[in-house]
Amino acid sequence: ATMSIQNGDYAGARKMLEKISTQCERSADWEIRYKYYLLNGDICYAYDKDVRRFNQYYQQALDAYPLSIPLTQEFLSNAANLCWGLIDDECYEQAEKQAARYLVRGSSLADSCLYSSALFSVLAKCYEQRGDTIMPMHFHDKAPELAIRYHILTTKADSIAIYNDRLDRFKQTMNAANRRSEERFSRNAETDL
């Protein structure tokens, strides 16, 4: 079924999954249920263009993943896909809840996982949707920081200490520039009054 999906044969993949659906849904092996629900979700998204069913299948897949097993990058990738699917379906509250849940659960991967960044972007979008102006800014700052740190860990063109020092200096420079901008804005607002 996976190969059929990769080749664009969604109808064939669906037929295969329908034949084994009962066994997969009742399986004692969580990995079988996990993969089964992910594949169904992929078909719903790519073939049916049905975001709501995609979200349902992905939620079932992520719920099948045992709490006793540490999260992987693949899991957080699927979690980010679910959260963005929830946003596409305008389920912002649920997207926020799930993103926060997976970030907490996957906190040990935060600096070494590309998808942590995507989950922080989900949180920023959700907070923006409810009218918050402070938290989205923090989440928008955190998302690229995590993406840069992930890039540092995976490319290793220079030492990690050098990259981290560069990133910290960059953040300090940006924060100082933001403070100066805010001070100028405050002074201009006072003179306008």
JSON list of C-alpha atoms in Angstrom, two decimals:
[
{"chain": "A", "resi": 1, "resn": "ALA", "atom": "CA", "xyz": [0.00, 0.00, 0.00]},
{"chain": "A", "resi": 2, "resn": "THR", "atom": "CA", "xyz": [2.87, 2.36, 0.80]},
{"chain": "A", "resi": 3, "resn": "MET", "atom": "CA", "xyz": [4.46, 1.70, -2.58]},
{"chain": "A", "resi": 4, "resn": "SER", "atom": "CA", "xyz": [1.13, 2.21, -4.33]},
{"chain": "A", "resi": 5, "resn": "ILE", "atom": "CA", "xyz": [0.73, 5.60, -2.64]},
{"chain": "A", "resi": 6, "resn": "GLN", "atom": "CA", "xyz": [4.30, 6.56, -3.57]},
{"chain": "A", "resi": 7, "resn": "ASN", "atom": "CA", "xyz": [3.47, 5.67, -7.19]},
{"chain": "A", "resi": 8, "resn": "GLY", "atom": "CA", "xyz": [0.25, 7.69, -7.10]},
{"chain": "A", "resi": 9, "resn": "ASP", "atom": "CA", "xyz": [-2.05, 4.65, -7.16]},
{"chain": "A", "resi": 10, "resn": "TYR", "atom": "CA", "xyz": [-4.32, 5.78, -4.34]},
{"chain": "A", "resi": 11, "resn": "ALA", "atom": "CA", "xyz": [-7.28, 3.70, -5.47]},
{"chain": "A", "resi": 12, "resn": "GLY", "atom": "CA", "xyz": [-5.13, 0.54, -5.45]},
{"chain": "A", "resi": 13, "resn": "ALA", "atom": "CA", "xyz": [-3.73, 1.40, -2.02]},
{"chain": "A", "resi": 14, "resn": "ARG", "atom": "CA", "xyz": [-7.24, 1.96, -0.69]},
{"chain": "A", "resi": 15, "resn": "LYS", "atom": "CA", "xyz": [-8.37, -1.47, -1.98]},
{"chain": "A", "resi": 16, "resn": "MET", "atom": "CA", "xyz": [-5.41, -3.14, -0.29]},
{"chain": "A", "resi": 17, "resn": "LEU", "atom": "CA", "xyz": [-6.10, -1.37, 2.99]},
{"chain": "A", "resi": 18, "resn": "GLU", "atom": "CA", "xyz": [-9.81, -2.23, 2.84]},
{"chain": "A", "resi": 19, "resn": "LYS", "atom": "CA", "xyz": [-8.92, -5.93, 2.55]},
{"chain": "A", "resi": 20, "resn": "ILE", "atom": "CA", "xyz": [-6.87, -5.85, 5.75]},
{"chain": "A", "resi": 21, "resn": "SER", "atom": "CA", "xyz": [-8.78, -3.16, 7.67]},
{"chain": "A", "resi": 22, "resn": "THR", "atom": "CA", "xyz": [-10.32, -5.48, 10.28]},
{"chain": "A", "resi": 23, "resn": "GLN", "atom": "CA", "xyz": [-7.02, -7.16, 11.09]},
{"chain": "A", "resi": 24, "resn": "CYS", "atom": "CA", "xyz": [-5.19, -3.84, 11.27]},
{"chain": "A", "resi": 25, "resn": "GLU", "atom": "CA", "xyz": [-7.74, -2.10, 13.49]},
{"chain": "A", "resi": 26, "resn": "ARG", "atom": "CA", "xyz": [-7.87, -5.06, 15.91]},
{"chain": "A", "resi": 27, "resn": "SER", "atom": "CA", "xyz": [-4.15, -5.79, 15.89]},
{"chain": "A", "resi": 28, "resn": "ALA", "atom": "CA", "xyz": [-2.39, -5.99, 19.25]},
{"chain": "A", "resi": 29, "resn": "ASP", "atom": "CA", "xyz": [0.70, -4.57, 17.52]},
{"chain": "A", "resi": 30, "resn": "TRP", "atom": "CA", "xyz": [0.54, -0.78, 17.82]},
{"chain": "A", "resi": 31, "resn": "GLU", "atom": "CA", "xyz": [2.85, -0.30, 14.82]},
{"chain": "A", "resi": 32, "resn": "ILE", "atom": "CA", "xyz": [0.37, -2.00, 12.51]},
{"chain": "A", "resi": 33, "resn": "ARG", "atom": "CA", "xyz": [-2.45, 0.25, 13.68]},
{"chain": "A", "resi": 34, "resn": "TYR", "atom": "CA", "xyz": [-0.16, 3.29, 13.52]},
{"chain": "A", "resi": 35, "resn": "LYS", "atom": "CA", "xyz": [0.91, 2.66, 9.92]},
{"chain": "A", "resi": 36, "resn": "TYR", "atom": "CA", "xyz": [-2.58, 1.61, 8.82]},
{"chain": "A", "resi": 37, "resn": "TYR", "atom": "CA", "xyz": [-4.15, 4.85, 10.05]},
{"chain": "A", "resi": 38, "resn": "LEU", "atom": "CA", "xyz": [-1.33, 6.99, 8.58]},
{"chain": "A", "resi": 39, "resn": "LEU", "atom": "CA", "xyz": [-1.75, 5.39, 5.16]},
{"chain": "A", "resi": 40, "resn": "ASN", "atom": "CA", "xyz": [-5.51, 5.94, 5.25]},
{"chain": "A", "resi": 41, "resn": "GLY", "atom": "CA", "xyz": [-4.92, 9.55, 6.25]},
{"chain": "A", "resi": 42, "resn": "ASP", "atom": "CA", "xyz": [-2.50, 10.04, 3.38]},
{"chain": "A", "resi": 43, "resn": "ILE", "atom": "CA", "xyz": [-5.08, 8.70, 0.93]},
{"chain": "A", "resi": 44, "resn": "CYS", "atom": "CA", "xyz": [-7.78, 10.98, 2.34]},
{"chain": "A", "resi": 45, "resn": "TYR", "atom": "CA", "xyz": [-5.53, 14.01, 2.01]},
{"chain": "A", "resi": 46, "resn": "ALA", "atom": "CA", "xyz": [-3.90, 13.39, -1.36]},
{"chain": "A", "resi": 47, "resn": "TYR", "atom": "CA", "xyz": [-6.65, 11.52, -3.22]},
{"chain": "A", "resi": 48, "resn": "ASP", "atom": "CA", "xyz": [-9.94, 12.57, -1.63]},
{"chain": "A", "resi": 49, "resn": "LYS", "atom": "CA", "xyz": [-8.88, 16.09, -0.59]},
{"chain": "A", "resi": 50, "resn": "ASP", "atom": "CA", "xyz": [-10.75, 15.39, 2.65]},
{"chain": "A", "resi": 51, "resn": "VAL", "atom": "CA", "xyz": [-8.89, 17.21, 5.43]},
{"chain": "A", "resi": 52, "resn": "ARG", "atom": "CA", "xyz": [-11.39, 16.24, 8.13]},
{"chain": "A", "resi": 53, "resn": "ARG", "atom": "CA", "xyz": [-10.95, 12.49, 7.50]},
{"chain": "A", "resi": 54, "resn": "PHE", "atom": "CA", "xyz": [-7.19, 13.00, 7.17]},
{"chain": "A", "resi": 55, "resn": "ASN", "atom": "CA", "xyz": [-7.20, 14.57, 10.65]},
{"chain": "A", "resi": 56, "resn": "GLN", "atom": "CA", "xyz": [-9.27, 11.71, 12.08]},
{"chain": "A", "resi": 57, "resn": "TYR", "atom": "CA", "xyz": [-6.97, 9.03, 10.71]},
{"chain": "A", "resi": 58, "resn": "TYR", "atom": "CA", "xyz": [-3.81, 10.85, 11.79]},
{"chain": "A", "resi": 59, "resn": "GLN", "atom": "CA", "xyz": [-5.24, 11.36, 15.27]},
{"chain": "A", "resi": 60, "resn": "GLN", "atom": "CA", "xyz": [-5.99, 7.63, 15.48]},
{"chain": "A", "resi": 61, "resn": "ALA", "atom": "CA", "xyz": [-2.44, 6.85, 14.35]},
{"chain": "A", "resi": 62, "resn": "LEU", "atom": "CA", "xyz": [-0.84, 9.15, 16.92]},
{"chain": "A", "resi": 63, "resn": "ASP", "atom": "CA", "xyz": [-3.12, 7.79, 19.65]},
{"chain": "A", "resi": 64, "resn": "ALA", "atom": "CA", "xyz": [-1.93, 4.26, 18.79]},
{"chain": "A", "resi": 65, "resn": "TYR", "atom": "CA", "xyz": [1.66, 5.26, 19.59]},
{"chain": "A", "resi": 66, "resn": "PRO", "atom": "CA", "xyz": [2.38, 4.03, 23.15]},
{"chain": "A", "resi": 67, "resn": "LEU", "atom": "CA", "xyz": [3.19, 6.57, 25.85]},
{"chain": "A", "resi": 68, "resn": "SER", "atom": "CA", "xyz": [6.00, 4.31, 27.06]},
{"chain": "A", "resi": 69, "resn": "ILE", "atom": "CA", "xyz": [8.00, 4.67, 23.83]},
{"chain": "A", "resi": 70, "resn": "PRO", "atom": "CA", "xyz": [10.12, 7.81, 23.27]},
{"chain": "A", "resi": 71, "resn": "LEU", "atom": "CA", "xyz": [8.99, 9.97, 20.39]},
{"chain": "A", "resi": 72, "resn": "THR", "atom": "CA", "xyz": [10.85, 9.96, 17.10]},
{"chain": "A", "resi": 73, "resn": "GLN", "atom": "CA", "xyz": [11.33, 12.56, 14.40]},
{"chain": "A", "resi": 74, "resn": "GLU", "atom": "CA", "xyz": [8.87, 10.62, 12.24]},
{"chain": "A", "resi": 75, "resn": "PHE", "atom": "CA", "xyz": [6.23, 10.84, 14.98]},
{"chain": "A", "resi": 76, "resn": "LEU", "atom": "CA", "xyz": [6.74, 14.60, 15.38]},
{"chain": "A", "resi": 77, "resn": "SER", "atom": "CA", "xyz": [6.56, 15.00, 11.61]},
{"chain": "A", "resi": 78, "resn": "ASN", "atom": "CA", "xyz": [3.18, 13.26, 11.64]},
{"chain": "A", "resi": 79, "resn": "ALA", "atom": "CA", "xyz": [2.11, 15.32, 14.65]},
{"chain": "A", "resi": 80, "resn": "ALA", "atom": "CA", "xyz": [2.98, 18.54, 12.78]},
{"chain": "A", "resi": 81, "resn": "ASN", "atom": "CA", "xyz": [1.02, 17.30, 9.76]},
{"chain": "A", "resi": 82, "resn": "LEU", "atom": "CA", "xyz": [-1.99, 16.63, 11.98]},
{"chain": "A", "resi": 83, "resn": "CYS", "atom": "CA", "xyz": [-1.78, 20.05, 13.62]},
{"chain": "A", "resi": 84, "resn": "TRP", "atom": "CA", "xyz": [-1.54, 21.85, 10.27]},
{"chain": "A", "resi": 85, "resn": "GLY", "atom": "CA", "xyz": [-4.44, 19.73, 9.03]},
{"chain": "A", "resi": 86, "resn": "LEU", "atom": "CA", "xyz": [-6.46, 20.87, 12.04]},
{"chain": "A", "resi": 87, "resn": "ILE", "atom": "CA", "xyz": [-5.63, 24.48, 11.19]},
{"chain": "A", "resi": 88, "resn": "ASP", "atom": "CA", "xyz": [-6.71, 23.87, 7.58]},
{"chain": "A", "resi": 89, "resn": "ASP", "atom": "CA", "xyz": [-9.99, 22.58, 9.00]},
{"chain": "A", "resi": 90, "resn": "GLU", "atom": "CA", "xyz": [-10.18, 25.67, 11.26]},
{"chain": "A", "resi": 91, "resn": "CYS", "atom": "CA", "xyz": [-9.97, 23.59, 14.45]},
{"chain": "A", "resi": 92, "resn": "TYR", "atom": "CA", "xyz": [-7.55, 26.04, 16.08]},
{"chain": "A", "resi": 93, "resn": "GLU", "atom": "CA", "xyz": [-8.24, 25.09, 19.68]},
{"chain": "A", "resi": 94, "resn": "GLN", "atom": "CA", "xyz": [-7.63, 21.41, 18.99]},
{"chain": "A", "resi": 95, "resn": "ALA", "atom": "CA", "xyz": [-4.50, 22.21, 16.93]},
{"chain": "A", "resi": 96, "resn": "GLU", "atom": "CA", "xyz": [-3.11, 24.29, 19.79]},
{"chain": "A", "resi": 97, "resn": "LYS", "atom": "CA", "xyz": [-3.86, 21.59, 22.34]},
{"chain": "A", "resi": 98, "resn": "GLN", "atom": "CA", "xyz": [-2.23, 18.86, 20.24]},
{"chain": "A", "resi": 99, "resn": "ALA", "atom": "CA", "xyz": [0.84, 20.94, 19.33]},
{"chain": "A", "resi": 100, "resn": "ALA", "atom": "CA", "xyz": [1.45, 21.77, 23.00]},
{"chain": "A", "resi": 101, "resn": "ARG", "atom": "CA", "xyz": [0.93, 18.14, 23.98]},
{"chain": "A", "resi": 102, "resn": "TYR", "atom": "CA", "xyz": [3.42, 16.83, 21.43]},
{"chain": "A", "resi": 103, "resn": "LEU", "atom": "CA", "xyz": [6.00, 19.53, 22.19]},
{"chain": "A", "resi": 104, "resn": "VAL", "atom": "CA", "xyz": [5.91, 18.67, 25.87]},
{"chain": "A", "resi": 105, "resn": "ARG", "atom": "CA", "xyz": [6.04, 14.96, 25.19]},
{"chain": "A", "resi": 106, "resn": "GLY", "atom": "CA", "xyz": [8.86, 15.38, 22.66]},
{"chain": "A", "resi": 107, "resn": "SER", "atom": "CA", "xyz": [10.82, 17.98, 24.63]},
{"chain": "A", "resi": 108, "resn": "SER", "atom": "CA", "xyz": [13.90, 15.75, 24.65]},
{"chain": "A", "resi": 109, "resn": "LEU", "atom": "CA", "xyz": [14.04, 16.15, 20.85]},
{"chain": "A", "resi": 110, "resn": "ALA", "atom": "CA", "xyz": [13.42, 19.89, 20.74]},
{"chain": "A", "resi": 111, "resn": "ASP", "atom": "CA", "xyz": [16.88, 20.98, 19.56]},
{"chain": "A", "resi": 112, "resn": "SER", "atom": "CA", "xyz": [17.49, 17.93, 17.40]},
{"chain": "A", "resi": 113, "resn": "CYS", "atom": "CA", "xyz": [14.21, 17.71, 15.50]},
{"chain": "A", "resi": 114, "resn": "LEU", "atom": "CA", "xyz": [13.11, 19.78, 12.53]},
{"chain": "A", "resi": 115, "resn": "TYR", "atom": "CA", "xyz": [9.43, 19.28, 13.37]},
{"chain": "A", "resi": 116, "resn": "SER", "atom": "CA", "xyz": [9.60, 21.01, 16.76]},
{"chain": "A", "resi": 117, "resn": "SER", "atom": "CA", "xyz": [9.93, 24.20, 14.76]},
{"chain": "A", "resi": 118, "resn": "ALA", "atom": "CA", "xyz": [6.76, 23.39, 12.80]},
{"chain": "A", "resi": 119, "resn": "LEU", "atom": "CA", "xyz": [4.84, 22.73, 16.02]},
{"chain": "A", "resi": 120, "resn": "PHE", "atom": "CA", "xyz": [5.90, 26.12, 17.44]},
{"chain": "A", "resi": 121, "resn": "SER", "atom": "CA", "xyz": [4.65, 27.70, 14.21]},
{"chain": "A", "resi": 122, "resn": "VAL", "atom": "CA", "xyz": [1.31, 25.95, 14.78]},
{"chain": "A", "resi": 123, "resn": "LEU", "atom": "CA", "xyz": [1.13, 27.46, 18.26]},
{"chain": "A", "resi": 124, "resn": "ALA", "atom": "CA", "xyz": [1.90, 30.91, 16.88]},
{"chain": "A", "resi": 125, "resn": "LYS", "atom": "CA", "xyz": [-0.87, 30.58, 14.29]},
{"chain": "A", "resi": 126, "resn": "CYS", "atom": "CA", "xyz": [-3.37, 29.40, 16.91]},
{"chain": "A", "resi": 127, "resn": "TYR", "atom": "CA", "xyz": [-2.57, 32.24, 19.31]},
{"chain": "A", "resi": 128, "resn": "GLU", "atom": "CA", "xyz": [-2.81, 34.76, 16.46]},
{"chain": "A", "resi": 129, "resn": "GLN", "atom": "CA", "xyz": [-6.22, 33.35, 15.60]},
{"chain": "A", "resi": 130, "resn": "ARG", "atom": "CA", "xyz": [-7.52, 34.11, 19.05]},
{"chain": "A", "resi": 131, "resn": "GLY", "atom": "CA", "xyz": [-6.16, 37.65, 18.96]},
{"chain": "A", "resi": 132, "resn": "ASP", "atom": "CA", "xyz": [-3.10, 37.26, 21.19]},
{"chain": "A", "resi": 133, "resn": "THR", "atom": "CA", "xyz": [-0.22, 39.52, 20.19]},
{"chain": "A", "resi": 134, "resn": "ILE", "atom": "CA", "xyz": [2.52, 38.56, 22.68]},
{"chain": "A", "resi": 135, "resn": "MET", "atom": "CA", "xyz": [2.73, 34.75, 22.54]},
{"chain": "A", "resi": 136, "resn": "PRO", "atom": "CA", "xyz": [2.77, 34.46, 18.73]},
{"chain": "A", "resi": 137, "resn": "MET", "atom": "CA", "xyz": [5.86, 36.67, 18.70]},
{"chain": "A", "resi": 138, "resn": "HIS", "atom": "CA", "xyz": [7.63, 34.31, 21.14]},
{"chain": "A", "resi": 139, "resn": "PHE", "atom": "CA", "xyz": [6.60, 31.25, 19.15]},
{"chain": "A", "resi": 140, "resn": "HIS", "atom": "CA", "xyz": [7.62, 32.88, 15.85]},
{"chain": "A", "resi": 141, "resn": "ASP", "atom": "CA", "xyz": [11.03, 33.57, 17.41]},
{"chain": "A", "resi": 142, "resn": "LYS", "atom": "CA", "xyz": [11.37, 30.02, 18.72]},
{"chain": "A", "resi": 143, "resn": "ALA", "atom": "CA", "xyz": [10.43, 28.28, 15.45]},
{"chain": "A", "resi": 144, "resn": "PRO", "atom": "CA", "xyz": [13.34, 29.56, 13.32]},
{"chain": "A", "resi": 145, "resn": "GLU", "atom": "CA", "xyz": [15.73, 29.21, 16.25]},
{"chain": "A", "resi": 146, "resn": "LEU", "atom": "CA", "xyz": [14.91, 25.50, 16.48]},
{"chain": "A", "resi": 147, "resn": "ALA", "atom": "CA", "xyz": [15.16, 25.11, 12.70]},
{"chain": "A", "resi": 148, "resn": "ILE", "atom": "CA", "xyz": [18.60, 26.75, 12.74]},
{"chain": "A", "resi": 149, "resn": "ARG", "atom": "CA", "xyz": [19.74, 24.58, 15.65]},
{"chain": "A", "resi": 150, "resn": "TYR", "atom": "CA", "xyz": [18.54, 21.49, 13.79]},
{"chain": "A", "resi": 151, "resn": "HIS", "atom": "CA", "xyz": [20.45, 22.61, 10.70]},
{"chain": "A", "resi": 152, "resn": "ILE", "atom": "CA", "xyz": [23.55, 23.14, 12.84]},
{"chain": "A", "resi": 153, "resn": "LEU", "atom": "CA", "xyz": [23.31, 19.64, 14.26]},
{"chain": "A", "resi": 154, "resn": "THR", "atom": "CA", "xyz": [22.79, 17.98, 10.90]},
{"chain": "A", "resi": 155, "resn": "THR", "atom": "CA", "xyz": [25.30, 19.85, 8.71]},
{"chain": "A", "resi": 156, "resn": "LYS", "atom": "CA", "xyz": [28.26, 20.15, 11.11]},
{"chain": "A", "resi": 157, "resn": "ALA", "atom": "CA", "xyz": [30.26, 22.25, 8.68]},
{"chain": "A", "resi": 158, "resn": "ASP", "atom": "CA", "xyz": [31.72, 24.08, 11.68]},
{"chain": "A", "resi": 159, "resn": "SER", "atom": "CA", "xyz": [31.75, 23.07, 15.30]},
{"chain": "A", "resi": 160, "resn": "ILE", "atom": "CA", "xyz": [28.40, 23.12, 17.06]},
{"chain": "A", "resi": 161, "resn": "ALA", "atom": "CA", "xyz": [29.80, 25.51, 19.68]},
{"chain": "A", "resi": 162, "resn": "ILE", "atom": "CA", "xyz": [30.70, 28.03, 16.94]},
{"chain": "A", "resi": 163, "resn": "TYR", "atom": "CA", "xyz": [27.24, 27.79, 15.37]},
{"chain": "A", "resi": 164, "resn": "ASN", "atom": "CA", "xyz": [25.50, 28.12, 18.72]},
{"chain": "A", "resi": 165, "resn": "ASP", "atom": "CA", "xyz": [27.64, 31.16, 19.55]},
{"chain": "A", "resi": 166, "resn": "ARG", "atom": "CA", "xyz": [26.72, 32.73, 16.18]},
{"chain": "A", "resi": 167, "resn": "LEU", "atom": "CA", "xyz": [23.06, 32.03, 16.75]},
{"chain": "A", "resi": 168, "resn": "ASP", "atom": "CA", "xyz": [23.16, 33.49, 20.27]},
{"chain": "A", "resi": 169, "resn": "ARG", "atom": "CA", "xyz": [24.91, 36.65, 18.99]},
{"chain": "A", "resi": 170, "resn": "PHE", "atom": "CA", "xyz": [22.35, 36.92, 16.18]},
{"chain": "A", "resi": 171, "resn": "LYS", "atom": "CA", "xyz": [19.47, 36.66, 18.67]},
{"chain": "A", "resi": 172, "resn": "GLN", "atom": "CA", "xyz": [21.08, 39.26, 20.96]},
{"chain": "A", "resi": 173, "resn": "THR", "atom": "CA", "xyz": [21.50, 41.63, 18.01]},
{"chain": "A", "resi": 174, "resn": "MET", "atom": "CA", "xyz": [17.87, 41.12, 16.95]},
{"chain": "A", "resi": 175, "resn": "ASN", "atom": "CA", "xyz": [16.61, 41.65, 20.50]},
{"chain": "A", "resi": 176, "resn": "ALA", "atom": "CA", "xyz": [18.65, 44.85, 20.83]},
{"chain": "A", "resi": 177, "resn": "ALA", "atom": "CA", "xyz": [17.32, 46.11, 17.48]},
{"chain": "A", "resi": 178, "resn": "ASN", "atom": "CA", "xyz": [13.75, 45.32, 18.57]},
{"chain": "A", "resi": 179, "resn": "ARG", "atom": "CA", "xyz": [14.25, 47.18, 21.86]},
{"chain": "A", "resi": 180, "resn": "ARG", "atom": "CA", "xyz": [15.64, 50.24, 20.02]},
{"chain": "A", "resi": 181, "resn": "SER", "atom": "CA", "xyz": [12.71, 50.14, 17.61]},
{"chain": "A", "resi": 182, "resn": "GLU", "atom": "CA", "xyz": [10.22, 49.92, 20.49]},
{"chain": "A", "resi": 183, "resn": "GLU", "atom": "CA", "xyz": [11.94, 52.83, 22.28]},
{"chain": "A", "resi": 184, "resn": "ARG", "atom": "CA", "xyz": [11.77, 54.98, 19.12]},
{"chain": "A", "resi": 185, "resn": "PHE", "atom": "CA", "xyz": [8.11, 54.09, 18.69]},
{"chain": "A", "resi": 186, "resn": "SER", "atom": "CA", "xyz": [7.38, 55.04, 22.32]},
{"chain": "A", "resi": 187, "resn": "ARG", "atom": "CA", "xyz": [9.24, 58.37, 21.98]},
{"chain": "A", "resi": 188, "resn": "ASN", "atom": "CA", "xyz": [7.38, 59.18, 18.74]},
{"chain": "A", "resi": 189, "resn": "ALA", "atom": "CA", "xyz": [4.06, 58.27, 20.33]},
{"chain": "A", "resi": 190, "resn": "GLU", "atom": "CA", "xyz": [4.79, 60.56, 23.31]},
{"chain": "A", "resi": 191, "resn": "THR", "atom": "CA", "xyz": [5.69, 63.49, 21.06]},
{"chain": "A", "resi": 192, "resn": "ASP", "atom": "CA", "xyz": [2.56, 62.91, 18.99]},
{"chain": "A", "resi": 193, "resn": "LEU", "atom": "CA", "xyz": [0.45, 63.13, 22.12]}
]
